[in-house]
Amino acid sequence: MVATISRDELKQKIDRGDPFKLVETLPEYMYRDRHLPGAVNLPPNQVKELAPKLLPDRNADIVVYCGGPT
């Protein structure tokens, strides 16, 4: 199931210490400049090759975000 959460809900998850994977979807050079603490980088053009390595647990709670201007 795919659901959308707000920034406030994400902050609450972080503050509570909820177990989840935080995934940043910007290109690597942008990820290096800035990303949320604990986020892993999964650029859109590398999902097929990197997702199985970075996100091996298919049942994990995963929060995906893009730190871009949109």
XYZ file of C-alpha atoms in Angstrom:
70
model
C 0.000 0.000 0.000
C 1.236 3.486 -0.833
C 0.231 6.344 1.443
C 1.245 9.967 1.679
C 2.363 11.507 4.953
C 2.963 15.146 5.812
C 6.216 16.678 6.976
C 4.748 16.859 10.471
C 3.883 13.153 10.398
C 7.424 12.328 9.237
C 8.876 14.425 12.056
C 6.664 12.581 14.542
C 7.892 9.211 13.212
C 11.491 10.384 13.606
C 10.889 11.833 17.082
C 9.177 8.631 18.278
C 11.987 6.487 16.910
C 9.626 4.482 14.710
C 11.415 1.815 12.673
C 11.414 2.827 9.008
C 13.768 3.417 6.090
C 14.053 6.989 4.841
C 14.838 7.205 1.120
C 15.943 10.331 -0.770
C 15.275 10.132 -4.513
C 17.410 12.951 -5.864
C 20.510 12.332 -7.994
C 23.611 11.466 -5.968
C 25.341 14.849 -6.434
C 22.291 16.608 -4.935
C 22.030 14.049 -2.120
C 25.645 14.776 -1.137
C 24.840 18.485 -0.777
C 21.885 18.019 1.556
C 19.578 15.294 2.804
C 17.710 14.392 5.958
C 19.773 12.604 8.615
C 19.629 8.842 8.185
C 18.317 8.970 4.622
C 19.710 6.620 2.000
C 20.041 7.737 -1.602
C 18.087 5.937 -4.316
C 18.265 7.973 -7.532
C 15.362 7.276 -9.921
C 17.695 6.031 -12.655
C 19.218 3.409 -10.319
C 16.144 1.943 -8.599
C 16.401 -1.493 -10.250
C 20.022 -2.018 -9.281
C 20.140 -0.330 -5.853
C 16.720 -1.017 -4.287
C 17.356 -4.737 -3.604
C 20.612 -3.831 -1.814
C 19.374 -0.769 0.086
C 15.865 -2.026 0.851
C 16.044 -5.816 1.138
C 13.088 -6.119 3.559
C 9.972 -5.930 1.391
C 7.810 -5.618 4.507
C 9.680 -2.616 5.931
C 8.005 0.740 6.436
C 9.646 2.956 3.793
C 9.279 6.726 3.522
C 10.389 8.137 0.176
C 10.955 11.849 -0.338
C 12.481 14.186 -2.854
C 14.265 17.233 -1.525
C 13.835 19.115 -4.791
C 11.957 22.361 -5.336
C 8.633 20.643 -6.112
